[in-house]
Every structure is written in structure tokens, then in C-alpha cells.
CSV table of C-alpha atoms and ligand atoms in Angstrom, one decimal:
chain,number,residue,atom,x,y,z
A,1,UNK,CA,-14.8,52.5,-149.5
A,2,UNK,CA,-18.0,53.6,-148.0
A,3,UNK,CA,-19.6,52.5,-145.5
A,4,UNK,CA,-21.4,49.6,-146.1
A,5,UNK,CA,-24.9,50.7,-146.2
A,6,UNK,CA,-28.2,49.9,-148.2
A,7,UNK,CA,-30.0,53.1,-147.3
A,8,UNK,CA,-29.5,55.9,-149.7
A,9,UNK,CA,-31.2,58.7,-150.5
A,10,UNK,CA,-31.7,59.7,-153.5
A,11,UNK,CA,-30.7,56.6,-155.3
A,12,UNK,CA,-33.7,56.2,-157.2
A,13,UNK,CA,-33.3,60.2,-158.6
A,14,UNK,CA,-29.4,59.4,-159.9
A,15,UNK,CA,-28.8,58.6,-163.7
A,16,UNK,CA,-27.9,55.3,-164.1
A,17,UNK,CA,-24.2,56.1,-164.3
A,18,UNK,CA,-24.0,57.9,-160.9
A,19,UNK,CA,-25.9,55.1,-159.2
A,20,UNK,CA,-23.2,53.1,-160.5
A,21,UNK,CA,-20.9,54.9,-159.1
A,22,UNK,CA,-22.4,54.7,-155.7
A,23,UNK,CA,-22.4,50.9,-155.3
A,24,UNK,CA,-19.0,50.2,-156.5
A,25,UNK,CA,-18.0,53.0,-153.7
A,26,UNK,CA,-20.3,51.2,-150.9
A,27,UNK,CA,-19.5,47.6,-152.4
A,28,UNK,CA,-16.1,48.1,-153.1
A,29,UNK,CA,-16.6,47.0,-157.3
A,30,UNK,CA,-13.0,47.6,-158.9
A,31,UNK,CA,-12.8,49.4,-162.0
A,32,UNK,CA,-12.3,46.6,-164.5
A,33,UNK,CA,-16.3,45.2,-163.1
A,34,UNK,CA,-17.5,49.2,-162.5
A,35,UNK,CA,-16.4,49.8,-166.4
A,36,UNK,CA,-18.2,46.3,-167.7
A,37,UNK,CA,-21.6,47.2,-165.5
A,38,UNK,CA,-21.2,50.5,-167.5
A,39,UNK,CA,-21.0,48.3,-171.2
A,40,UNK,CA,-24.9,48.3,-171.3
A,41,UNK,CA,-24.9,46.5,-175.0
A,42,UNK,CA,-27.6,46.2,-177.6
A,43,UNK,CA,-29.9,48.3,-175.1
A,44,UNK,CA,-28.9,51.8,-174.3
A,45,UNK,CA,-28.7,52.7,-170.5
A,46,UNK,CA,-31.9,55.1,-171.0
A,47,UNK,CA,-33.9,52.7,-172.1
A,48,UNK,CA,-33.3,50.4,-169.7
A,49,UNK,CA,-33.9,53.4,-167.1
A,50,UNK,CA,-37.3,53.9,-168.4
A,51,UNK,CA,-38.5,50.3,-167.5
A,52,UNK,CA,-37.6,49.9,-164.2
A,53,UNK,CA,-36.6,51.4,-161.5
A,54,UNK,CA,-32.5,51.6,-159.9
A,55,UNK,CA,-31.1,51.0,-163.3
A,56,UNK,CA,-27.1,50.7,-162.8
A,57,UNK,CA,-26.8,48.3,-165.8
A,58,UNK,CA,-27.9,45.7,-168.2
A,59,UNK,CA,-28.2,42.1,-167.7
A,60,UNK,CA,-27.0,39.9,-170.6
A,61,UNK,CA,-28.3,36.3,-171.6
A,62,UNK,CA,-27.1,34.3,-174.8
A,63,UNK,CA,-29.8,35.0,-177.9
A,64,UNK,CA,-29.9,32.0,-180.1
A,65,UNK,CA,-31.8,30.4,-183.1
A,66,UNK,CA,-33.7,27.8,-182.8
A,67,UNK,CA,-33.9,26.4,-186.7
A,68,UNK,CA,-35.9,23.8,-188.9
A,69,UNK,CA,-39.1,24.7,-188.2
A,70,UNK,CA,-42.2,24.2,-189.7
A,71,UNK,CA,-45.0,26.5,-188.3
A,72,UNK,CA,-48.4,25.4,-189.9
A,73,UNK,CA,-47.0,25.1,-193.2
A,74,UNK,CA,-43.9,28.5,-192.8
A,75,UNK,CA,-40.3,28.2,-192.0
A,76,UNK,CA,-39.6,29.8,-189.3
A,77,UNK,CA,-37.0,30.7,-187.1
A,78,UNK,CA,-37.2,31.2,-183.0
A,79,UNK,CA,-34.8,33.3,-181.5
A,80,UNK,CA,-34.4,32.1,-177.9
A,81,UNK,CA,-32.8,33.4,-175.0
A,82,UNK,CA,-31.4,31.8,-172.2
A,83,UNK,CA,-28.7,31.3,-170.4
A,84,UNK,CA,-29.2,27.2,-170.1
A,85,UNK,CA,-26.9,25.2,-172.6
A,86,UNK,CA,-29.1,22.6,-174.8
A,87,UNK,CA,-32.8,24.3,-175.6
A,88,UNK,CA,-31.7,25.6,-178.5
A,89,UNK,CA,-30.0,22.3,-180.2
A,90,UNK,CA,-32.7,20.4,-178.8
A,91,UNK,CA,-35.5,22.4,-180.3
A,92,UNK,CA,-34.1,22.7,-183.2
A,93,UNK,CA,-33.3,18.6,-183.6
A,94,UNK,CA,-36.7,17.7,-182.5
A,95,UNK,CA,-38.2,19.8,-185.4
A,96,UNK,CA,-35.7,18.5,-187.5
A,97,UNK,CA,-37.0,15.1,-187.0
A,98,UNK,CA,-40.9,15.7,-187.4
A,99,UNK,CA,-40.2,17.9,-190.8
A,100,UNK,CA,-41.1,15.0,-192.7
A,101,UNK,CA,-44.5,14.4,-191.4
A,102,UNK,CA,-45.3,18.0,-191.6
A,103,UNK,CA,-43.9,20.1,-188.9
A,104,UNK,CA,-46.1,22.3,-186.3
A,105,UNK,CA,-49.5,22.8,-186.5
A,106,UNK,CA,-50.9,25.3,-184.2
A,107,UNK,CA,-53.9,27.1,-182.9
A,108,UNK,CA,-55.6,29.2,-180.5
A,109,UNK,CA,-58.8,29.6,-178.4
A,110,UNK,CA,-58.8,33.1,-178.4
A,111,UNK,CA,-57.0,36.5,-177.1
A,112,UNK,CA,-59.5,36.0,-173.9
A,113,UNK,CA,-58.5,38.1,-170.5
A,114,UNK,CA,-59.7,37.9,-167.4
A,115,UNK,CA,-60.0,41.2,-164.3
A,116,UNK,CA,-60.7,40.0,-161.6
A,117,UNK,CA,-62.7,42.2,-159.5
A,118,UNK,CA,-62.6,41.9,-155.6
A,119,UNK,CA,-66.1,42.7,-153.3
A,120,UNK,CA,-66.2,42.1,-149.7
A,121,UNK,CA,-68.4,43.1,-146.6
A,122,UNK,CA,-71.7,42.1,-148.7
A,123,UNK,CA,-73.8,40.9,-146.6
A,124,UNK,CA,-76.4,39.3,-149.4
A,125,UNK,CA,-73.9,37.9,-151.9
A,126,UNK,CA,-75.9,35.9,-154.3
A,127,UNK,CA,-78.4,38.4,-154.1
A,128,UNK,CA,-75.0,41.2,-154.9
A,129,UNK,CA,-74.1,38.6,-157.8
A,130,UNK,CA,-77.5,38.3,-159.8
A,131,UNK,CA,-77.3,42.9,-159.0
A,132,UNK,CA,-74.3,43.3,-161.0
A,133,UNK,CA,-75.2,40.4,-163.6
A,134,UNK,CA,-78.3,42.8,-164.3
A,135,UNK,CA,-75.3,45.4,-164.7
A,136,UNK,CA,-73.6,43.3,-167.9
A,137,UNK,CA,-74.6,46.1,-170.3
A,138,UNK,CA,-73.3,49.2,-167.7
A,139,UNK,CA,-70.2,47.2,-167.2
A,140,UNK,CA,-69.5,46.7,-170.7
A,141,UNK,CA,-70.1,51.0,-171.1
A,142,UNK,CA,-67.8,51.1,-168.7
A,143,UNK,CA,-64.6,48.9,-169.4
A,144,UNK,CA,-64.9,50.0,-173.3
A,145,UNK,CA,-65.0,53.7,-172.2
A,146,UNK,CA,-61.4,53.1,-170.4
A,147,UNK,CA,-59.8,52.0,-173.6
A,148,UNK,CA,-61.3,53.2,-176.8
A,149,UNK,CA,-57.4,52.8,-178.3
A,150,UNK,CA,-58.0,48.6,-177.7
A,151,UNK,CA,-62.0,49.4,-179.2
A,152,UNK,CA,-60.2,50.0,-182.7
A,153,UNK,CA,-58.5,47.2,-182.6
A,154,UNK,CA,-61.4,45.0,-182.4
A,155,UNK,CA,-61.1,44.4,-179.0
A,156,UNK,CA,-63.1,45.6,-175.9
A,157,UNK,CA,-65.1,44.0,-173.1
A,158,UNK,CA,-66.6,40.4,-174.3
A,159,UNK,CA,-68.7,39.0,-171.7
A,160,UNK,CA,-68.6,39.1,-167.3
A,161,UNK,CA,-68.9,36.0,-165.0
A,162,UNK,CA,-70.2,36.4,-161.4
A,163,UNK,CA,-69.3,34.1,-158.8
A,164,UNK,CA,-69.5,34.0,-154.5
A,165,UNK,CA,-66.4,32.6,-153.1
A,166,UNK,CA,-66.7,30.9,-149.6
A,167,UNK,CA,-63.4,32.6,-147.5
A,168,UNK,CA,-61.9,32.2,-144.0
A,169,UNK,CA,-63.1,36.7,-144.5
A,170,UNK,CA,-66.8,35.4,-145.6
A,171,UNK,CA,-68.6,34.8,-148.1
A,172,UNK,CA,-66.9,37.1,-151.3
A,173,UNK,CA,-68.4,38.4,-155.1
A,174,UNK,CA,-65.7,37.8,-157.5
A,175,UNK,CA,-66.5,39.5,-160.5
A,176,UNK,CA,-64.5,38.3,-163.9
A,177,UNK,CA,-63.8,40.8,-167.2
A,178,UNK,CA,-63.4,38.5,-169.9
A,179,UNK,CA,-61.8,40.9,-172.3
A,180,UNK,CA,-60.6,40.4,-175.8
A,181,UNK,CA,-57.3,42.1,-175.7
A,182,UNK,CA,-55.7,41.2,-179.3
A,183,UNK,CA,-51.9,42.4,-179.7
A,184,UNK,CA,-51.5,43.1,-176.5
A,185,UNK,CA,-51.0,40.6,-173.3
A,186,UNK,CA,-53.4,43.4,-171.9
A,187,UNK,CA,-52.0,43.2,-168.3
A,188,UNK,CA,-52.9,47.3,-168.3
A,189,UNK,CA,-55.4,47.0,-170.3
A,190,UNK,CA,-57.9,45.0,-168.0
A,191,UNK,CA,-56.2,46.5,-164.5
A,192,UNK,CA,-57.3,50.1,-166.0
A,193,UNK,CA,-60.9,48.2,-166.9
A,194,UNK,CA,-61.3,46.5,-163.6
A,195,UNK,CA,-60.0,49.5,-161.0
A,196,UNK,CA,-63.0,51.5,-163.6
A,197,UNK,CA,-65.6,49.3,-162.9
A,198,UNK,CA,-65.4,48.7,-159.1
A,199,UNK,CA,-66.7,51.4,-157.9
A,200,UNK,CA,-70.1,51.1,-159.8
A,201,UNK,CA,-69.9,47.3,-158.5
A,202,UNK,CA,-69.8,48.6,-155.0
A,203,UNK,CA,-72.8,51.0,-155.6
A,204,UNK,CA,-75.1,48.8,-157.2
A,205,UNK,CA,-74.3,46.1,-154.3
A,206,UNK,CA,-74.0,48.1,-150.7
A,207,UNK,CA,-70.2,46.4,-150.5
A,208,UNK,CA,-67.2,47.4,-150.7
A,209,UNK,CA,-64.4,46.3,-153.8
A,210,UNK,CA,-61.0,45.5,-152.7
A,211,UNK,CA,-58.5,43.7,-155.7
A,212,UNK,CA,-58.6,44.9,-158.9
A,213,UNK,CA,-56.1,43.2,-161.3
A,214,UNK,CA,-56.0,40.8,-163.7
A,215,UNK,CA,-55.7,37.2,-163.4
A,216,UNK,CA,-52.5,35.4,-164.4
A,217,UNK,CA,-54.0,31.8,-165.3
A,218,UNK,CA,-55.3,33.0,-169.1
A,219,UNK,CA,-57.3,29.8,-169.6
A,220,UNK,CA,-59.6,31.9,-172.3
A,221,UNK,CA,-55.7,32.4,-174.6
A,222,UNK,CA,-55.1,29.0,-174.8
A,223,UNK,CA,-52.7,28.0,-177.6
A,224,UNK,CA,-52.5,24.6,-179.1
A,225,UNK,CA,-49.5,22.9,-181.1
A,226,UNK,CA,-49.2,19.1,-182.6
A,227,UNK,CA,-47.0,17.4,-184.8
A,228,UNK,CA,-46.2,13.8,-185.8
A,229,UNK,CA,-43.4,11.9,-185.8
A,230,UNK,CA,-43.0,9.3,-187.9
A,231,UNK,CA,-41.4,5.9,-184.9
A,232,UNK,CA,-38.0,5.0,-187.7
A,233,UNK,CA,-37.2,8.7,-188.2
A,234,UNK,CA,-37.0,8.7,-184.1
A,235,UNK,CA,-35.3,5.6,-184.6
A,236,UNK,CA,-37.4,2.6,-184.4
A,237,UNK,CA,-40.5,1.6,-181.1
A,238,UNK,CA,-38.1,1.0,-178.3
A,239,UNK,CA,-37.7,5.2,-178.6
A,240,UNK,CA,-41.2,5.7,-178.8
A,241,UNK,CA,-42.3,3.5,-176.1
A,242,UNK,CA,-39.4,4.5,-173.9
A,243,UNK,CA,-41.2,7.9,-174.8
A,244,UNK,CA,-44.5,7.3,-174.3
A,245,UNK,CA,-43.7,5.6,-170.6
A,246,UNK,CA,-41.6,8.7,-169.5
A,247,UNK,CA,-44.8,11.0,-170.2
A,248,UNK,CA,-46.9,8.4,-168.7
A,249,UNK,CA,-44.8,8.6,-165.6
A,250,UNK,CA,-44.8,12.8,-165.9
A,251,UNK,CA,-49.2,11.8,-165.7
A,252,UNK,CA,-48.8,10.3,-162.6
A,253,UNK,CA,-46.4,11.8,-160.5
A,254,UNK,CA,-46.6,15.6,-159.6
A,255,UNK,CA,-42.6,15.0,-159.0
A,256,UNK,CA,-41.5,14.0,-162.5
A,257,UNK,CA,-44.4,16.4,-164.2
A,258,UNK,CA,-42.6,19.8,-162.8
A,259,UNK,CA,-39.0,18.7,-163.9
A,260,UNK,CA,-41.3,17.6,-167.6
A,261,UNK,CA,-43.0,21.3,-167.7
A,262,UNK,CA,-39.8,23.0,-166.8
A,263,UNK,CA,-38.5,21.2,-169.6
A,264,UNK,CA,-41.3,22.5,-172.1
A,265,UNK,CA,-40.6,26.1,-170.1
A,266,UNK,CA,-36.8,26.1,-171.0
A,267,UNK,CA,-38.2,26.8,-174.6
A,268,UNK,CA,-41.2,29.1,-173.7
A,269,UNK,CA,-40.0,31.4,-171.6
A,270,UNK,CA,-36.5,31.6,-173.5
A,271,UNK,CA,-39.1,32.7,-176.7
A,272,UNK,CA,-41.2,34.5,-174.0
A,273,UNK,CA,-38.0,36.5,-173.1
A,274,UNK,CA,-36.5,37.3,-176.7
A,275,UNK,CA,-39.6,39.3,-177.8
A,276,UNK,CA,-39.7,41.2,-174.5
A,277,UNK,CA,-42.8,39.2,-172.8
A,278,UNK,CA,-43.7,39.0,-169.2
A,279,UNK,CA,-42.4,35.5,-168.8
A,280,UNK,CA,-43.7,35.7,-165.1
A,281,UNK,CA,-46.9,35.7,-166.6
A,282,UNK,CA,-46.6,33.1,-168.7
A,283,UNK,CA,-45.0,30.5,-166.2
A,284,UNK,CA,-47.5,31.1,-163.8
A,285,UNK,CA,-50.3,30.7,-165.9
A,286,UNK,CA,-48.9,27.5,-167.0
A,287,UNK,CA,-48.2,25.8,-163.5
A,288,UNK,CA,-51.9,26.8,-162.6
A,289,UNK,CA,-52.8,25.2,-165.7
A,290,UNK,CA,-51.3,22.1,-165.2
A,291,UNK,CA,-53.0,21.7,-161.8
A,292,UNK,CA,-56.5,22.4,-162.9
A,293,UNK,CA,-58.0,18.8,-161.7
A,294,UNK,CA,-56.6,19.3,-158.3
A,295,UNK,CA,-52.7,17.4,-158.8
A,296,UNK,CA,-50.1,18.7,-160.8
A,297,UNK,CA,-49.6,17.3,-164.6
A,298,UNK,CA,-48.2,17.8,-168.1
A,299,UNK,CA,-48.8,20.3,-169.9
A,300,UNK,CA,-48.0,18.1,-173.3
A,301,UNK,CA,-49.8,15.2,-174.3
A,302,UNK,CA,-48.6,10.9,-176.1
A,303,UNK,CA,-50.1,8.7,-177.9
A,304,UNK,CA,-49.1,6.6,-180.4
A,305,UNK,CA,-51.4,7.0,-184.0
A,306,UNK,CA,-53.5,4.1,-186.5
A,307,UNK,CA,-49.9,4.0,-188.2
A,308,UNK,CA,-48.1,3.0,-185.2
A,309,UNK,CA,-46.1,7.4,-185.1
A,310,UNK,CA,-46.2,9.0,-182.2
A,311,UNK,CA,-47.8,12.6,-182.2
A,312,UNK,CA,-47.8,14.6,-179.0
A,313,UNK,CA,-50.0,18.5,-178.6
A,314,UNK,CA,-49.1,21.0,-176.6
A,315,UNK,CA,-51.9,23.0,-175.4
A,316,UNK,CA,-51.4,25.8,-172.7
A,317,UNK,CA,-52.3,29.6,-171.4
A,318,UNK,CA,-49.7,32.0,-173.6
A,319,UNK,CA,-51.1,35.4,-173.1
A,320,UNK,CA,-47.6,37.0,-174.9
A,321,UNK,CA,-48.3,40.4,-177.1
A,322,UNK,CA,-46.3,42.7,-179.5
A,323,UNK,CA,-47.3,45.9,-178.0
A,324,UNK,CA,-46.4,46.9,-174.9
A,325,UNK,CA,-43.9,46.3,-171.9
A,326,UNK,CA,-40.6,45.8,-173.8
A,327,UNK,CA,-42.2,44.3,-176.4
A,328,UNK,CA,-42.0,47.9,-177.6
A,329,UNK,CA,-39.3,49.1,-176.0
A,330,UNK,CA,-36.4,47.1,-176.0
A,331,UNK,CA,-35.0,47.2,-180.2
A,332,UNK,CA,-34.1,43.4,-179.3
A,333,UNK,CA,-36.9,42.5,-178.9
A,334,UNK,CA,-37.9,44.1,-181.4
A,335,UNK,CA,-36.0,42.5,-183.8
A,336,UNK,CA,-36.8,38.7,-182.5
A,337,UNK,CA,-40.8,39.6,-183.8
A,338,UNK,CA,-38.5,40.7,-187.5
A,339,UNK,CA,-36.5,37.6,-187.5
A,340,UNK,CA,-39.7,35.2,-186.4
A,341,UNK,CA,-41.8,37.2,-189.2
A,342,UNK,CA,-44.2,37.1,-186.1
A,343,UNK,CA,-46.9,40.2,-187.3
A,344,UNK,CA,-49.7,39.3,-184.6
A,345,UNK,CA,-49.7,38.1,-181.0
A,346,UNK,CA,-51.9,35.2,-181.8
A,347,UNK,CA,-49.1,33.9,-184.6
A,348,UNK,CA,-46.9,34.3,-181.9
A,349,UNK,CA,-48.3,32.3,-179.0
A,350,UNK,CA,-48.8,29.7,-181.7
A,351,UNK,CA,-44.7,29.8,-182.5
A,352,UNK,CA,-44.2,29.5,-178.9
A,353,UNK,CA,-46.5,27.0,-178.1
A,354,UNK,CA,-45.1,25.0,-181.2
A,355,UNK,CA,-41.4,25.4,-179.2
A,356,UNK,CA,-42.4,24.5,-176.4
A,357,UNK,CA,-43.7,21.2,-177.5
A,358,UNK,CA,-40.2,20.3,-179.7
A,359,UNK,CA,-38.8,20.8,-176.2
A,360,UNK,CA,-40.7,18.3,-174.7
A,361,UNK,CA,-40.0,15.7,-177.6
A,362,UNK,CA,-36.4,16.2,-177.4
A,363,UNK,CA,-36.4,15.9,-173.2
A,364,UNK,CA,-38.5,12.6,-173.4
A,365,UNK,CA,-36.3,11.7,-176.1
A,366,UNK,CA,-33.2,12.2,-174.8
A,367,UNK,CA,-34.1,11.0,-171.2
A,368,UNK,CA,-35.7,7.3,-172.7
A,369,UNK,CA,-32.8,6.5,-174.6
A,370,UNK,CA,-28.8,8.5,-173.6
A,371,UNK,CA,-30.1,10.2,-170.8
A,372,UNK,CA,-30.2,14.4,-170.6
A,373,UNK,CA,-26.4,14.3,-170.0
A,374,UNK,CA,-24.3,13.4,-173.0
A,375,UNK,CA,-26.6,16.4,-174.9
A,376,UNK,CA,-25.4,18.2,-171.8
A,377,UNK,CA,-21.7,17.2,-172.1
A,378,UNK,CA,-20.1,19.6,-174.4
A,379,UNK,CA,-21.5,22.9,-173.7
A,380,UNK,CA,-21.4,22.3,-169.8
A,381,UNK,CA,-18.0,20.7,-169.9
A,382,UNK,CA,-17.1,24.4,-171.6
A,383,UNK,CA,-18.7,26.3,-168.8
A,384,UNK,CA,-17.0,24.0,-166.6
A,385,UNK,CA,-13.8,24.9,-168.1
A,386,UNK,CA,-14.4,28.5,-167.7
A,387,UNK,CA,-14.8,27.7,-163.9
A,388,UNK,CA,-11.3,26.4,-163.5
A,389,UNK,CA,-10.0,29.2,-164.6
A,390,UNK,CA,-9.2,28.6,-168.3
A,391,UNK,CA,-9.3,31.7,-171.4
A,392,UNK,CA,-9.2,32.2,-174.6
A,393,UNK,CA,-8.5,28.5,-176.8
A,394,UNK,CA,-8.0,26.8,-173.4
A,395,UNK,CA,-11.3,26.6,-172.7
A,396,UNK,CA,-12.6,24.1,-176.3
A,397,UNK,CA,-8.9,22.2,-175.1
A,398,UNK,CA,-9.6,21.8,-171.4
A,399,UNK,CA,-13.6,21.0,-172.7
A,400,UNK,CA,-12.4,18.0,-175.2
A,401,UNK,CA,-10.5,16.5,-172.3
A,402,UNK,CA,-13.5,16.6,-170.2
A,403,UNK,CA,-15.6,15.2,-172.6
A,404,UNK,CA,-13.3,12.1,-173.9
A,405,UNK,CA,-12.3,11.4,-170.0
A,406,UNK,CA,-16.5,11.4,-169.8
A,407,UNK,CA,-15.6,13.5,-165.6
A,408,UNK,CA,-17.1,17.1,-166.3
A,409,UNK,CA,-16.2,18.2,-163.6
A,410,UNK,CA,-14.6,21.1,-161.8
A,411,UNK,CA,-11.5,19.5,-160.4
A,412,UNK,CA,-10.7,17.5,-163.2
A,413,UNK,CA,-11.3,21.0,-165.0
A,414,UNK,CA,-8.3,22.8,-162.9
A,415,UNK,CA,-5.7,19.2,-163.4
A,416,UNK,CA,-6.4,19.7,-166.6
A,417,UNK,CA,-5.9,23.5,-167.3
A,418,UNK,CA,-2.5,23.0,-165.1
A,419,UNK,CA,-0.7,20.4,-167.2
A,420,UNK,CA,-2.0,22.4,-170.7
A,421,UNK,CA,-0.2,24.9,-169.0
A,422,UNK,CA,2.5,23.5,-168.4
A,423,UNK,CA,2.1,23.3,-164.5
A,424,UNK,CA,2.3,20.3,-163.9
B,1,NAD,P1,-49.9,48.6,-172.7
B,1,NAD,O1,-51.3,48.6,-171.6
B,1,NAD,O2,-49.2,49.2,-172.3
B,1,NAD,O3,-50.5,48.6,-174.6
B,1,NAD,C1,-51.7,47.9,-174.1
B,1,NAD,C2,-52.5,48.9,-175.4
B,1,NAD,O4,-52.6,49.1,-176.2
B,1,NAD,C3,-54.0,48.7,-175.2
B,1,NAD,O5,-54.6,48.8,-173.8
B,1,NAD,C4,-54.3,49.3,-176.1
B,1,NAD,O6,-54.9,50.9,-175.8
B,1,NAD,C5,-53.8,49.5,-176.8
B,1,NAD,N1,-53.2,49.1,-177.9
B,1,NAD,C6,-52.7,49.5,-179.5
B,1,NAD,N2,-52.6,48.4,-180.3
B,1,NAD,C7,-53.6,47.7,-180.0
B,1,NAD,C8,-53.2,46.3,-181.0
B,1,NAD,N3,-53.2,45.9,-182.2
B,1,NAD,N4,-54.0,46.0,-179.6
B,1,NAD,C9,-54.4,46.2,-178.2
B,1,NAD,N5,-54.0,47.0,-177.7
B,1,NAD,C10,-53.6,48.0,-178.8
B,1,NAD,O7,-49.6,46.9,-172.1
B,1,NAD,P2,-50.6,46.1,-172.0
B,1,NAD,O8,-50.4,44.2,-172.6
B,1,NAD,O9,-52.1,46.2,-171.6
B,1,NAD,O10,-49.9,45.2,-170.7
B,1,NAD,C11,-48.7,43.9,-170.9
B,1,NAD,C12,-47.7,44.7,-169.5
B,1,NAD,O11,-48.3,44.7,-168.1
B,1,NAD,C13,-46.3,43.5,-169.0
B,1,NAD,O12,-45.7,44.4,-169.1
B,1,NAD,C14,-46.5,43.2,-167.9
B,1,NAD,O13,-45.3,42.8,-167.3
B,1,NAD,C15,-46.9,43.5,-167.0
B,1,NAD,N6,-47.8,43.6,-166.5
B,1,NAD,C16,-48.4,42.5,-165.7
B,1,NAD,C17,-49.5,41.7,-164.5
B,1,NAD,C18,-49.1,40.2,-164.0
B,1,NAD,O14,-48.7,39.8,-165.3
B,1,NAD,N7,-49.9,40.5,-163.1
B,1,NAD,C19,-49.3,43.3,-164.0
B,1,NAD,C20,-49.1,44.4,-164.1
B,1,NAD,C21,-48.6,44.6,-165.1
């Protein structure tokens, strides 16, 4: 084993194989581990190497298909990439229970992204604000010239907004470029526009531009989903009322709302990842949107309709695309889009919203009735069995024993494994 160091000159220039060899040498990885890392599965090493820096391998997570979803009258199979058990089952289950009332109905507010240009060191910020607003047409021309391809697809500059912000470093003037990015998530598209516009803004105002970057609070790109669940189908009024009370808890308490929204993001992030989209961008936007009133609240709303049935809605920013990033370069992401039958970014976002709503329904129902652990038990027990050292068919045998005993713990699994192996 070589000396343990994190200084590896020229590491970034090496091919993945050689990088792995260097890491193995420094950290003392054994041969089987090295071989496992060399297997990049269905993402070719050269593609991975072109996606991020310093690649030594790939990391697989399970890809499952959520079934039973009917979205805007279409039958949709939804690919979900997640390491968490019960997520795919929960969506499938929730979707089955609203099929008799028409499934999910979705909509989108538009595909508008915002890029921000920060202007500092300007003595008369209010004056500067008006100067910038007067140049709307010039700003439009600069933005649209930056991305003629986007223009060709019907996108491009739509509007500007200019605000004066008070801050610790004094007043700053922040220009928002509102851009329709069509089938792209749009980060690179709008960042390029912000960088192109900034020198002109500095010139018109005499200030100095600093940051030029998109906002992930994509509140002009809201995906909406709604569905009705018949009270009889979901188990009666006590189930419905328990779910409503669980939702009211999230509305009243940020500690609960965080976990409530995390459950929504179980579904949202899994589809976002499966389609090669930027999960952090979607997550940042979702949580900021949930806090827009000044208190962090639920992204969903739950009510009882005039017939006594349960209605749920979800509205959240969903900046996802079919162009750019890993959506095009990752072969599995492309396959997932094909499985879903999605041909526009809007349709993808709308499907993701339906999944988020379904996920929330499933979590609220489980929590308000049997508790979350019952549903988690079977898969969780398998994970614990593997942790205890079970291999092959031992995994199911140990997991079955854990579930039957109602105690899913690694020490109990180890004892069960010893018994199965006849080790006492
Ligand atoms: P991109 O720049 O790779 O592709 C978008 C471009 O594709 C458009 O500008 C346009 O010129 C062209 N295009 C072709 N057909 C189009 C169509 N039908 N609709 C729209 N555009 C079309 O990708 P992007 O979406 O601008 O950037 C997404 C990537 O940026 C993601 O990987 C994300 O991780 C990354 N990123 C994110 C952030 C952030 O979220 N804060 C910051 C920087 C980069």
C-alpha cells in the first residue's frame, strides 16, 4: 500500500481505469473490490468520464417501475431510481386507489426560468433600476442572440423584473431575466444570458455586476397535480379524517412539514434521477417554495369534497428537461423517458407531480392507519438480513423470521442466521 495522501498530481488527466488503480494503491482496496468498481454496468466508463471529473466508476441504484398510474387519462409506467424501500410500492398502491375516480389530473404554469444579475456599488439604486427597465428591448435582444437554438424551439427571453434589495453590503439592484427554456431545464441557457447581459447593465448604471446565475426557486415553472380518492375505496371516513388531521399537523408544524415533504420528494427525486435530471435543483426549488409564506409548510393540500371524498393537490416548482445535462447522455435516462412515453419537459414535470401527490397519499394513509413500519417491514427485513451476513436464499429465510417475530434488528437477524446455518 502506498502512502495515504489526497495529493495526487495529474489525477484528473488519467483515464478512469488508471485513476482507480491509483486510488486502490493508496487506500489498499483488495482485488474483488477493485474488480467491482471496474464494472460500470449500463453506464459506459467513457460516458461517465465525460459527465463528471475524476471518475473511477459508477454507482448503481435500483430502478423500479411504479404501476397503476393514470395521468390525464393516459396509462403511464413511471421509472423510479431510489435506494429506499417501499417508495415504488407506495406510489403504485396510491395510484391504484384513485383509478376508480379518474386518476391524476395535471397542469403546468409554464416553462419560465429566472436568471439573476446582481449589481453592486451603485450610489443611486432606484435610478439604476429604472435605467435597466428602460433597456428591456436591448436586454431581450442580447438574451435571444445568446441562444438562437432556444429561439428556434419557441423559447427565449420573456420579461425582466428589477428589484432594489437592502443588504449588509448596502443596496443592490437585482435584475431577473425571465426566460422560456422549453424542453431544457435551462440552467446553462439562462446562465449564458445573464453573463451576456451583465456588462451592458454595468455600463447603463455605472455599477459593478457580481453574480450572474439562475434562481432555483423556479416559481414560474409550477407543476400541478390533483386527484380524488373515494372514501369507501380508501377504507372509510376514519381513514380519511386521520389523513386530513395528519396533513393539518404538517400545515401547523415545520418539524412535521419537513418529513411530510420529504415523503413527497421520495417520489419526485426518484423520477427526477431516473430521467437524468438535476435532483438538487428540484429539491432546492421545492423546499424554498414550501417556505414562501415565511413558514415552511406542506407542498400538498388535502380536503374533503361535497360527496365526502378525499381530494389532494400538489403544486411545486419542477424545473426538469429532456435536453442537456445527463438527460441526453445517460443511456438509462433515455430509456426511462421512453418507458414513460414522455416527449416534452412539461409532460415529464406533470407526471412527476402526479407521483409526488401519490407518494404523499400513501405516506399519510400509512401513518394515519397502521403506521409506516408495517409497510417497510418486508424490504427492511431483507436489508437487515444482508447486514447480518445472509447470502443467497438465506436472505429471504432470515427476513421471514424477522417479520414473523415482529423484531427487525440486526442482532436478531444474526441469531436467526446462526440457527439457519446450524451454528447454534
Ligand atoms: P443545455 O445547456 O445542455 O441544453 C439547453 C440548450 O439546448 C438550450 O439552450 C438550447 O440551445 C438547446 N435546445 C435544443 N433543443 C431544445 C428544446 N427543444 N428546448 C430547449 N432547448 C433546446 O442544458 P440546460 O437545460 O440549459 O442545463 C441543464 C444542466 O445545467 C443540468 O445538468 C444542471 O445540473 C446544470 N446546472 C444547474 C445549475 C443549477 O441548478 N443551479 C447551475 C449550473 C448548471
